[in-house]
């Protein structure tokens, strides 16, 4: 019993000791937690104070750099062209130097604070409340009267886009221009040569001469850009308005009779006319001339004030709007009047370009499949001269940019868009009648980008970014090889051979039947719900969905008996299982599908496909399910014929598409004939022969400059060289 009592006492003592130790351990854990929390807060406070002190030192250094007489620039003042855009990470206000990250758009910030101002010309960012106080230090597109181009320094941060890693060195001390783990450090960046300088090194930079940097051959020097006076522009508008009204008055007498005649023919031509308009207003065929937002607004304002809205110019013809109707006259105006109508929209003129200049003319389309036109234009403006970058939309086409470059003997064109945008630009180049047409490169910003694929520019913007971004792209354009592309005219006529509408032009392919139906459904969906088409991947998903609907519907089961195919005067039988016919000029369809497959062994007598042999290939498709198998490489199209002249008679109303531009066509005959050949630029990074072609093209240009050969001889030699090296 005594032992049991002692054991109980020990047990009670142990329990009491355990309670005390447990309480002490809890107290220790709590004190450790509080100490750790205090330590973290101390570290954060210290880091905040350190960052604040760094910001203050940056502001003092920047202010000192701006006030230093040695660093003051004698550059013409240019206001920024502010455009609102959502807050994005990694940006700092150019006025107050504070961060504009998305995290600050929460909490006390209002709805208006979720947007910032971004300059469309130089890329500078500012808070909405700060932009009005910004210095007028935007990129000065014109330096007429200067002996040389001067550095135009602007504040940038370490998180720069479109700069290769090897260029992140200070041009003065040659030390890296990297950022700290708490954020990027400010840098001075020249808007022309893209050289970087530390804030502390900026005061030590003595020379103000800028050589335009790595892409000096592609940039239009501001020394060669002359700004046209407003008074002259106003007089120009008045004279053109007066002349246009005189032309319109002479045509009003015959306008009524033409309307009556058109009503009698409306039964056969109304549907085709509507289809033409739908195909011309697709997302890939849209354009807005402007080097910056302010430029385009001023131009449109002047035009609306000075030009009679009842008269306009469309496709080289005078169009008169009367009583709410639009009627196109049959008499096209001459080239001089056309040039005057285009010239009245010009704000700048290129003068005294050096003979070895090779400037790049850039067209962007913000409505292309990738929906990245605004971003591309701003990035191109930062790397080049904004006067050589034009945004396209439904009110303004490529002719304005081509008119600006009309006196430049050797220039190149870059089209940032899809296949429809490329075709539009090629059409306008044809209309300019250049002695030596400029070669065209492509930045693939559409959905399929088939022409960009065969020219090795990639299948989308992702491939461009992976290859080094716009810096690498511009370098590849400068060293690209010139090749040829066949262009084909598609005439739409009735049974009597009368033309129902103006001819269309084909670069890639023409489809009739199931593939055109899918393209037409997508086009109609885009018109109704444009917000659904926000990137390339989503576009392809929607294409797949519309194609799946076609598998179930089978609305084109009678297709073989609704068309008649004639190739080089010989009728070709359409297979009974066919639901579509495709006429191809290039080896890429629907985002990379090779319809002809030159590498495949075949028992037929057909020749390999080429985009510059003046021969077209005709294949048949057996439905949308067949299209899906073609896309994943599980099937191949059925070869039907090759030829130089193709006629397709539609015995019923069928969907038709040319280079992705669809419409619904009433019974007619589609006559396809060779139109000509366009000079294109092909990426040569992995082709030894391509480098040789690029060097030969440069030699020929220098020979023309030195008057060893003339422009027609250079064009003929370039044509022969492209054929032999392709």
XYZ file of C-alpha atoms in Angstrom:
726
model
C 0.000 0.000 0.000
C 2.836 2.360 0.827
C 4.425 1.699 -2.498
C 1.138 2.486 -4.264
C 0.949 5.780 -2.369
C 4.442 6.764 -3.360
C 3.706 5.899 -6.980
C 0.613 8.102 -6.935
C 2.588 11.008 -5.508
C 5.233 10.621 -8.201
C 2.546 10.467 -10.860
C 0.987 13.694 -9.609
C 4.392 15.384 -9.504
C 5.134 14.211 -13.078
C 1.798 15.547 -14.332
C 2.392 18.902 -12.701
C 5.910 19.088 -14.140
C 4.522 18.117 -17.599
C 1.981 20.918 -17.445
C 4.688 23.433 -16.555
C 6.999 22.243 -19.365
C 4.139 22.276 -21.887
C 3.268 25.822 -20.905
C 6.902 26.814 -21.199
C 7.167 25.200 -24.672
C 4.023 27.018 -25.822
C 5.465 30.255 -24.514
C 8.727 29.545 -26.335
C 6.928 28.844 -29.617
C 4.868 32.003 -29.254
C 7.930 34.110 -28.532
C 9.737 32.568 -31.532
C 6.768 33.325 -33.776
C 6.551 36.921 -32.561
C 10.309 37.330 -32.941
C 10.217 35.922 -36.465
C 7.308 38.181 -37.431
C 9.130 41.204 -36.048
C 12.263 40.143 -37.947
C 10.367 39.768 -41.226
C 8.727 43.153 -40.745
C 12.111 44.674 -39.973
C 13.606 43.164 -43.143
C 10.689 44.368 -45.248
C 10.868 47.839 -43.745
C 14.613 47.969 -44.316
C 14.175 46.807 -47.915
C 11.420 49.377 -48.448
C 13.594 52.148 -47.062
C 16.502 50.922 -49.161
C 14.367 50.903 -52.287
C 13.018 54.332 -51.387
C 16.524 55.690 -50.987
C 17.494 54.111 -54.308
C 14.475 55.706 -55.970
C 15.406 59.057 -54.491
C 18.985 58.672 -55.713
C 17.673 57.700 -59.156
C 15.427 60.760 -59.243
C 18.303 63.016 -58.179
C 20.619 61.453 -60.764
C 17.999 61.759 -63.506
C 17.204 65.336 -62.553
C 20.909 66.179 -62.479
C 21.355 64.482 -65.852
C 18.507 66.476 -67.361
C 19.828 69.770 -65.990
C 23.411 69.159 -67.103
C 24.120 71.589 -69.987
C 26.392 69.026 -71.629
C 23.531 66.562 -71.910
C 20.903 68.974 -73.152
C 19.766 67.957 -76.584
C 19.051 70.288 -79.423
C 16.301 68.038 -80.758
C 13.006 69.484 -82.032
C 10.317 69.201 -79.401
C 7.691 66.583 -80.207
C 4.608 65.895 -78.052
C 3.747 62.324 -77.174
C 0.879 60.550 -78.947
C -0.841 59.137 -75.862
C -3.194 56.188 -76.157
C -4.884 54.508 -73.156
C -4.130 50.882 -72.378
C -4.554 48.584 -69.355
C -1.952 48.640 -66.588
C 0.837 46.124 -67.206
C 3.722 44.852 -65.112
C 7.287 46.115 -65.335
C 6.454 49.713 -66.324
C 7.372 52.929 -64.559
C 5.879 56.341 -65.119
C 8.200 58.539 -67.160
C 7.074 61.623 -65.201
C 6.955 60.606 -61.513
C 9.169 57.501 -61.978
C 6.819 55.409 -59.802
C 5.914 51.831 -60.659
C 2.696 51.110 -62.567
C 2.345 47.417 -61.722
C -1.000 45.648 -61.682
C -0.779 45.130 -57.928
C -1.255 48.849 -57.447
C -4.484 48.724 -59.404
C -6.151 47.102 -56.374
C -7.452 48.529 -53.138
C -7.831 52.284 -53.144
C -7.313 52.715 -56.881
C -10.323 53.679 -58.915
C -11.513 52.268 -62.213
C -9.713 54.972 -64.175
C -6.455 54.078 -62.425
C -6.487 50.623 -64.017
C -5.435 52.311 -67.287
C -2.294 54.188 -68.216
C -1.161 56.332 -71.117
C 1.290 54.803 -73.598
C 2.908 56.755 -76.423
C 2.272 54.980 -79.708
C 5.377 56.571 -81.263
C 8.139 55.981 -78.701
C 6.578 53.583 -76.176
C 6.894 55.878 -73.149
C 4.382 55.169 -70.359
C 2.814 57.571 -67.863
C -0.021 57.696 -65.364
C -3.207 59.284 -66.662
C -2.716 62.089 -64.157
C 0.951 62.559 -65.079
C 0.842 62.449 -68.884
C -0.194 66.099 -69.214
C 3.013 67.125 -67.420
C 5.307 64.983 -69.562
C 8.141 66.656 -71.426
C 7.798 67.009 -75.184
C 10.590 64.539 -75.768
C 8.863 62.072 -78.080
C 10.702 60.636 -81.051
C 11.361 63.513 -83.444
C 10.597 62.061 -86.869
C 12.062 65.044 -88.740
C 15.432 66.777 -88.252
C 15.547 68.765 -91.472
C 18.377 71.305 -91.355
C 20.625 69.318 -88.994
C 24.096 68.263 -90.063
C 23.743 64.850 -88.470
C 21.272 62.798 -86.463
C 21.641 63.509 -82.748
C 21.042 61.051 -79.941
C 17.565 61.369 -78.540
C 17.798 59.933 -75.032
C 14.732 58.810 -73.154
C 14.271 57.101 -69.814
C 13.828 53.346 -69.927
C 13.908 50.524 -67.395
C 15.863 47.288 -67.385
C 12.849 45.221 -68.481
C 13.179 46.190 -72.133
C 11.533 44.360 -75.020
C 12.959 43.724 -78.488
C 16.550 43.989 -77.233
C 18.826 40.960 -77.568
C 20.695 39.896 -74.445
C 24.073 40.885 -75.884
C 22.860 44.506 -76.261
C 22.199 44.932 -72.512
C 25.529 46.674 -71.984
C 26.115 50.305 -71.222
C 27.592 51.875 -74.352
C 29.869 54.044 -72.175
C 31.221 51.781 -69.414
C 30.356 48.475 -71.139
C 28.977 47.096 -67.878
C 25.712 45.072 -67.837
C 22.493 47.056 -67.635
C 20.681 44.514 -65.468
C 18.104 45.045 -62.750
C 18.205 44.234 -59.052
C 16.019 41.632 -57.396
C 13.720 44.415 -56.189
C 13.121 45.796 -59.652
C 14.740 47.127 -62.774
C 17.046 50.095 -62.687
C 16.454 53.131 -64.919
C 18.510 53.540 -68.081
C 18.918 56.114 -70.783
C 18.070 54.672 -74.197
C 18.523 56.389 -77.560
C 15.270 56.255 -79.515
C 17.168 55.841 -82.786
C 20.192 53.598 -82.279
C 18.728 51.758 -79.221
C 22.009 52.124 -77.300
C 21.737 51.956 -73.495
C 23.551 54.140 -70.955
C 23.476 54.014 -67.158
C 22.008 57.062 -65.458
C 25.353 57.690 -63.744
C 27.221 57.360 -67.063
C 24.916 59.628 -69.008
C 26.640 62.840 -67.935
C 29.947 61.485 -69.215
C 28.709 60.860 -72.763
C 30.302 63.616 -74.815
C 29.350 62.892 -78.446
C 25.775 63.562 -79.558
C 26.170 62.050 -83.054
C 23.859 59.063 -83.630
C 24.572 56.561 -86.415
C 21.051 55.014 -86.187
C 22.529 51.789 -84.875
C 22.357 48.268 -86.247
C 19.424 48.909 -88.584
C 20.637 52.146 -90.145
C 19.910 50.787 -93.640
C 16.291 50.007 -92.761
C 15.517 53.249 -90.895
C 14.317 56.357 -92.693
C 16.708 58.972 -91.332
C 14.965 62.016 -89.782
C 17.361 64.129 -91.852
C 15.392 63.042 -94.934
C 11.849 63.597 -93.612
C 10.196 66.914 -94.400
C 6.984 67.909 -92.656
C 4.463 69.440 -95.043
C 2.989 72.775 -93.992
C -0.663 72.888 -93.021
C -1.429 75.825 -95.279
C -0.164 73.953 -98.298
C -2.099 70.916 -97.218
C -5.273 72.974 -96.824
C -4.920 74.433 -100.287
C -4.345 70.997 -101.621
C -7.573 69.784 -100.030
C -9.523 72.686 -101.474
C -8.244 72.144 -105.016
C -8.962 68.433 -104.909
C -12.431 69.034 -103.487
C -13.210 71.522 -106.252
C -12.002 69.162 -108.964
C -13.868 66.189 -107.518
C -17.111 68.164 -107.351
C -16.711 69.212 -110.997
C -16.262 65.596 -112.040
C -19.289 64.563 -109.980
C -21.502 67.263 -111.542
C -20.768 66.015 -115.068
C -21.880 62.518 -114.085
C -25.149 63.268 -112.296
C -27.040 63.461 -115.585
C -26.282 59.848 -116.460
C -26.570 58.526 -112.907
C -30.321 57.889 -113.090
C -30.089 55.838 -116.292
C -27.272 53.757 -114.820
C -29.377 52.982 -111.752
C -32.259 51.806 -113.908
C -29.936 49.580 -115.883
C -28.400 48.145 -112.738
C -31.869 47.261 -111.400
C -32.535 45.062 -114.453
C -29.295 43.188 -113.799
C -29.747 42.940 -110.025
C -31.143 39.431 -110.237
C -27.822 37.981 -111.362
C -25.342 40.374 -109.801
C -26.756 41.395 -106.422
C -25.606 38.300 -104.622
C -22.154 38.431 -106.151
C -21.836 42.097 -105.302
C -22.803 41.430 -101.722
C -20.356 38.583 -101.561
C -17.610 40.793 -102.883
C -18.284 43.355 -100.220
C -18.271 40.702 -97.524
C -14.988 39.310 -98.741
C -13.445 42.754 -98.925
C -14.429 43.592 -95.357
C -13.024 40.510 -93.661
C -10.738 40.796 -90.696
C -7.615 40.243 -92.767
C -8.425 43.057 -95.226
C -8.601 46.060 -92.983
C -6.339 49.156 -92.839
C -5.653 52.804 -91.006
C -2.889 54.994 -92.164
C -1.070 56.468 -89.274
C 2.370 56.899 -87.921
C 0.774 57.756 -84.581
C -2.717 58.241 -83.182
C -2.523 62.031 -83.291
C -1.317 62.002 -86.876
C -4.331 60.029 -88.106
C -6.787 62.121 -86.073
C -5.464 65.358 -87.579
C -5.618 63.936 -91.094
C -9.182 62.704 -90.693
C -10.224 66.037 -89.184
C -8.785 67.985 -92.115
C -10.336 65.643 -94.626
C -13.783 65.861 -93.047
C -13.616 69.665 -92.984
C -12.308 70.249 -96.491
C -13.625 67.395 -98.632
C -17.237 67.007 -99.729
C -18.512 63.829 -98.065
C -20.660 63.000 -101.096
C -17.577 62.254 -103.187
C -14.873 59.755 -102.314
C -12.266 57.551 -103.939
C -12.577 53.787 -103.800
C -10.456 51.315 -105.755
C -9.384 53.972 -108.221
C -12.921 55.058 -109.162
C -14.999 58.043 -108.202
C -17.952 57.051 -106.027
C -20.937 59.345 -105.543
C -23.417 58.948 -102.715
C -26.865 60.326 -103.474
C -30.144 59.840 -101.582
C -28.590 57.192 -99.361
C -27.397 55.017 -102.291
C -23.869 54.391 -103.533
C -23.129 54.066 -107.236
C -19.710 53.508 -108.791
C -19.076 55.204 -112.076
C -17.696 53.200 -114.941
C -15.010 55.721 -115.865
C -11.882 55.409 -113.699
C -10.063 58.626 -112.924
C -6.523 59.000 -114.218
C -3.398 58.260 -112.198
C -2.636 61.932 -111.638
C -5.965 62.522 -109.907
C -5.490 59.365 -107.861
C -2.069 60.520 -106.701
C -3.530 63.876 -105.717
C -6.314 62.255 -103.711
C -3.754 60.110 -101.881
C -1.234 62.924 -101.540
C -3.700 65.111 -99.666
C -3.466 62.679 -96.736
C 0.310 62.993 -96.480
C 1.874 64.886 -93.602
C 5.464 64.115 -94.551
C 7.653 63.854 -97.603
C 10.894 61.915 -98.073
C 13.647 64.016 -99.662
C 17.338 63.664 -100.528
C 17.675 60.026 -99.538
C 21.204 58.684 -100.021
C 21.554 56.353 -103.027
C 22.467 53.373 -100.836
C 19.362 53.718 -98.635
C 17.267 50.534 -98.217
C 14.419 51.718 -95.941
C 11.691 49.385 -94.748
C 8.014 50.267 -95.253
C 5.868 48.569 -92.592
C 2.127 47.825 -92.696
C 0.313 46.485 -89.627
C -3.241 45.154 -89.376
C -4.722 45.136 -85.884
C -7.699 43.040 -87.023
C -5.587 40.095 -88.184
C -6.018 36.752 -86.447
C -3.528 37.386 -83.637
C -5.177 40.740 -82.694
C -1.728 42.213 -81.945
C -1.614 45.054 -84.466
C -1.511 47.879 -81.897
C 1.364 46.304 -80.000
C 3.306 45.575 -83.194
C 2.880 49.130 -84.442
C 4.154 50.596 -81.173
C 7.167 48.261 -81.148
C 7.968 49.032 -84.789
C 7.672 52.768 -84.105
C 10.247 52.385 -81.336
C 12.741 50.554 -83.559
C 12.195 52.517 -86.801
C 11.008 55.978 -87.811
C 7.253 56.280 -87.106
C 6.682 57.815 -90.554
C 7.530 54.468 -92.156
C 5.006 52.479 -90.095
C 1.385 52.497 -91.277
C -1.612 50.906 -89.610
C -4.265 49.567 -91.956
C -8.021 49.579 -91.443
C -11.239 49.796 -93.421
C -10.863 53.524 -94.170
C -7.272 53.609 -95.397
C -5.206 51.153 -97.382
C -1.544 50.606 -98.264
C -1.563 53.133 -101.104
C -0.753 56.018 -98.733
C 2.473 54.397 -97.540
C 3.404 53.375 -101.078
C 2.768 56.947 -102.242
C 5.159 58.264 -99.565
C 7.875 55.870 -100.803
C 7.161 56.387 -104.508
C 10.480 58.234 -105.085
C 12.619 55.785 -103.099
C 14.485 53.654 -105.674
C 15.181 50.660 -103.416
C 13.013 49.847 -100.440
C 11.496 46.770 -98.874
C 8.028 46.118 -97.476
C 7.091 44.285 -94.283
C 3.466 43.189 -93.867
C 2.437 42.430 -90.272
C -0.744 40.460 -90.826
C -2.289 37.391 -92.393
C -2.601 36.132 -95.948
C -5.463 38.512 -96.747
C -3.429 41.531 -95.681
C -0.448 40.363 -97.759
C -2.655 39.971 -100.826
C -4.085 43.435 -100.313
C -0.626 45.002 -100.185
C 0.503 43.082 -103.291
C -2.564 44.346 -105.176
C -1.693 47.950 -104.333
C 1.957 47.453 -105.307
C 0.761 46.237 -108.717
C -1.329 49.388 -109.120
C 1.662 51.665 -108.444
C 3.522 50.488 -111.597
C 6.951 50.623 -109.972
C 9.917 50.295 -112.333
C 11.363 47.881 -109.808
C 8.647 46.653 -107.393
C 9.761 46.324 -103.768
C 10.138 42.792 -102.361
C 7.757 41.901 -99.547
C 8.517 40.177 -96.227
C 5.871 38.862 -93.834
C 5.516 38.972 -90.068
C 2.899 36.212 -89.558
C 0.097 37.760 -87.498
C -2.902 35.997 -89.066
C -4.557 32.653 -88.375
C -3.198 30.312 -91.064
C -0.201 32.326 -92.316
C 0.312 29.915 -95.220
C 2.352 32.252 -97.408
C 4.603 33.167 -94.459
C 5.202 29.452 -93.860
C 6.439 28.703 -97.386
C 8.711 31.762 -97.207
C 10.189 30.487 -93.892
C 8.929 33.384 -91.760
C 7.064 31.024 -89.420
C 3.482 30.110 -88.666
C 2.705 32.794 -86.089
C 3.960 35.463 -83.732
C 5.114 32.813 -81.270
C 7.718 31.528 -83.719
C 8.977 35.090 -84.281
C 9.362 35.689 -80.538
C 11.191 32.383 -80.075
C 13.656 33.310 -82.817
C 14.657 36.551 -81.084
C 11.727 38.947 -81.488
C 11.617 41.990 -83.739
C 15.360 42.643 -83.424
C 16.119 39.268 -85.016
C 13.312 39.723 -87.556
C 14.688 43.033 -88.822
C 18.145 41.500 -89.111
C 16.691 38.597 -91.124
C 14.830 40.999 -93.430
C 18.037 42.900 -94.107
C 19.738 39.648 -95.201
C 16.737 37.911 -96.800
C 16.805 36.459 -100.311
C 14.524 37.643 -103.109
C 12.244 35.010 -104.631
C 9.203 35.010 -106.917
C 5.526 34.333 -106.325
C 3.038 33.660 -109.110
C -0.100 35.802 -108.906
C -3.328 34.716 -110.570
C -6.367 36.635 -111.788
C -9.813 35.180 -111.079
C -12.484 36.513 -113.453
C -16.134 35.925 -112.528
C -18.287 35.781 -115.680
C -21.737 34.519 -116.665
C -22.616 32.035 -119.410
C -22.378 34.750 -122.066
C -18.851 35.648 -120.920
C -19.903 38.967 -119.405
C -17.970 39.990 -116.318
C -20.199 40.031 -113.248
C -17.789 41.870 -110.957
C -14.249 43.160 -110.961
C -11.537 40.469 -111.078
C -10.010 39.122 -107.889
C -6.397 38.078 -107.408
C -5.083 34.882 -105.863
C -1.699 34.238 -104.286
C -2.197 31.039 -102.275
C -5.252 29.036 -103.270
C -8.918 29.132 -104.228
C -11.398 26.744 -102.640
C -14.931 25.825 -103.713
C -17.191 23.684 -101.562
C -16.697 22.341 -98.040
C -13.558 24.273 -97.073
C -15.045 27.546 -98.319
C -18.225 26.840 -96.334
C -16.223 26.509 -93.111
C -14.363 29.746 -93.912
C -17.662 31.522 -94.651
C -19.233 30.322 -91.386
C -16.181 31.571 -89.495
C -16.353 34.915 -91.295
C -20.018 35.360 -90.384
C -19.305 34.381 -86.786
C -16.463 36.902 -86.653
C -18.735 39.649 -87.928
C -21.358 38.840 -85.269
C -18.991 38.158 -82.342
C -15.580 39.751 -82.974
C -14.668 39.433 -79.287
C -14.434 35.638 -79.688
C -11.443 35.941 -82.044
C -8.804 37.248 -79.661
C -5.816 35.025 -80.516
C -4.564 32.499 -83.047
C -5.246 29.437 -80.903
C -8.879 30.386 -80.273
C -9.358 31.044 -83.984
C -8.223 27.499 -84.790
C -10.541 26.067 -82.123
C -13.488 27.852 -83.720
C -12.436 26.597 -87.144
C -12.433 23.046 -85.771
C -15.893 23.532 -84.263
C -17.389 24.800 -87.514
C -15.720 21.936 -89.382
C -17.284 19.417 -87.008
C -20.713 20.834 -87.815
C -20.051 20.224 -91.517
C -19.340 16.547 -90.846
C -22.897 16.099 -89.560
C -24.713 18.390 -92.017
C -23.226 17.141 -95.331
C -24.927 19.953 -97.252
C -22.543 19.481 -100.223
C -23.264 15.837 -101.017
C -24.308 16.809 -104.596
C -21.131 18.834 -105.197
C -19.705 16.673 -108.081
C -22.807 17.400 -110.172
C -22.820 21.129 -109.334
C -19.415 22.013 -110.800
C -17.649 21.536 -114.127
C -13.835 21.644 -114.177
C -11.821 22.498 -117.313
C -7.986 22.620 -117.201
C -6.068 23.938 -120.249
C -9.133 23.302 -122.418
C -9.621 19.698 -121.250
C -12.545 18.767 -119.006
C -11.513 16.960 -115.827
C -13.912 14.641 -114.033
C -14.675 15.510 -110.414
C -14.737 12.390 -108.155
C -18.182 11.311 -106.952
C -17.146 11.478 -103.287
C -15.804 15.039 -103.596
C -17.346 17.836 -101.545
C -14.806 20.451 -102.535
C -12.176 21.404 -105.091
C -8.977 23.289 -104.271
C -6.702 25.082 -106.742
C -3.316 25.627 -105.064
C -0.370 27.871 -105.925
C 1.770 27.259 -102.806
C 2.677 24.263 -100.665
C 0.770 25.287 -97.559
C -2.949 25.235 -96.899
C -5.038 25.648 -93.751
C -2.069 26.415 -91.507
C 0.626 24.174 -92.985
C -1.090 21.298 -94.853
C 0.837 20.245 -97.982
C -1.873 19.322 -100.489
C 0.406 18.207 -103.328
C 3.158 16.530 -101.284
C 6.146 16.655 -103.626
C 8.113 14.240 -101.447
C 5.524 11.464 -101.689
C 6.041 8.847 -104.371
C 3.112 8.776 -106.783
C 2.330 6.751 -109.868
C 0.843 9.719 -111.749
C 2.645 11.871 -114.291
C 2.332 15.154 -112.425
C 5.270 17.516 -111.871
C 6.418 18.828 -108.458
C 4.635 21.913 -107.186
C 6.349 25.323 -107.306
C 5.079 28.804 -106.477
C 6.819 30.416 -109.466
C 6.409 27.903 -112.346
C 3.221 29.586 -113.691
C 1.325 26.324 -113.130
C -1.506 25.585 -110.697
C -2.358 22.293 -108.999
C -5.947 21.040 -108.606
C -7.018 18.582 -105.892
C -10.343 17.352 -104.492
C -11.522 17.070 -100.890
C -14.129 14.520 -99.783
C -15.612 16.527 -96.922
C -14.780 18.302 -93.669
C -13.802 14.978 -92.064
C -11.218 14.633 -94.828
C -10.019 18.168 -94.039
C -9.512 17.156 -90.417
C -7.450 14.112 -91.399
C -5.365 16.273 -93.714
C -4.648 18.620 -90.807
C -3.183 15.842 -88.652
C -1.403 14.070 -91.524
C -3.624 10.959 -91.666
C -4.685 11.425 -95.269
C -3.813 13.257 -98.481
C -5.793 15.151 -101.086
C -6.616 13.496 -104.405
C -4.634 14.973 -107.297
C -6.787 15.925 -110.277
C -4.775 18.112 -112.675
C -2.079 20.709 -113.328
C -2.437 23.595 -115.735
C -1.953 27.247 -116.641
C -5.582 28.095 -117.425
C -8.422 26.785 -115.275
C -12.164 27.302 -115.596
C -14.635 26.174 -112.949
C -18.307 26.445 -113.878
C -20.686 26.658 -110.934
C -24.087 25.161 -111.838
C -25.522 26.036 -108.420
C -24.880 28.629 -105.700
C -21.809 27.534 -103.749
C -19.403 28.987 -101.143
C -16.065 30.178 -102.571
C -12.922 31.448 -100.862
C -9.735 33.031 -102.203
C -6.778 33.105 -99.808
C -9.146 32.765 -96.855
C -11.567 35.500 -98.020
C -14.975 33.736 -98.395
C -18.267 34.636 -100.005
C -21.386 32.878 -101.357
C -21.337 32.806 -105.149
C -24.340 32.436 -107.460
C -24.021 30.276 -110.632
C -21.196 31.582 -112.820
C -17.816 30.623 -114.308
C -14.549 31.247 -112.461
C -11.764 31.753 -115.014
C -8.252 31.584 -113.481
C -5.312 32.891 -115.535
C -1.747 33.965 -114.785
C -1.524 37.632 -113.804
C 2.164 38.161 -113.090
C 4.878 37.552 -110.529
C 5.650 39.406 -107.312
C 9.020 39.781 -105.626
C 8.963 38.281 -102.136
C 11.580 38.026 -99.387
C 12.460 34.603 -98.023
C 14.161 33.973 -94.703
C 17.586 32.446 -95.328
C 18.862 31.594 -91.849
C 19.289 27.897 -92.664
C 19.809 27.960 -96.433
C 23.314 28.509 -97.926
C 21.827 29.318 -101.327
C 19.646 31.931 -99.673
C 22.686 33.830 -98.412
C 24.087 33.784 -101.940
C 20.793 35.141 -103.285
C 20.828 37.945 -100.716
C 24.369 38.947 -101.666
C 23.576 38.861 -105.401
C 20.530 41.082 -104.863
C 22.708 43.588 -102.999
C 25.292 43.531 -105.807
C 22.583 44.198 -108.399
C 21.248 47.152 -106.387
C 24.731 48.647 -106.131
C 25.236 48.125 -109.867
C 22.061 50.081 -110.555
C 23.130 52.862 -108.193
C 26.467 53.137 -110.026
C 24.597 53.123 -113.373
C 26.224 49.935 -114.572
C 22.739 48.568 -115.298
C 19.329 50.207 -115.419
C 16.198 49.323 -113.438
C 14.686 47.069 -116.122
C 17.947 45.133 -116.479
C 18.200 44.757 -112.709
C 14.649 43.478 -112.564
C 15.311 40.927 -115.305
C 18.512 39.719 -113.630
C 16.795 39.522 -110.244
C 13.988 37.520 -111.833
C 16.413 35.044 -113.396
C 18.442 34.767 -110.195
C 15.338 34.016 -108.125
C 14.318 31.263 -110.549
C 17.742 29.597 -110.587
C 18.393 29.715 -106.832
C 14.899 28.720 -105.679
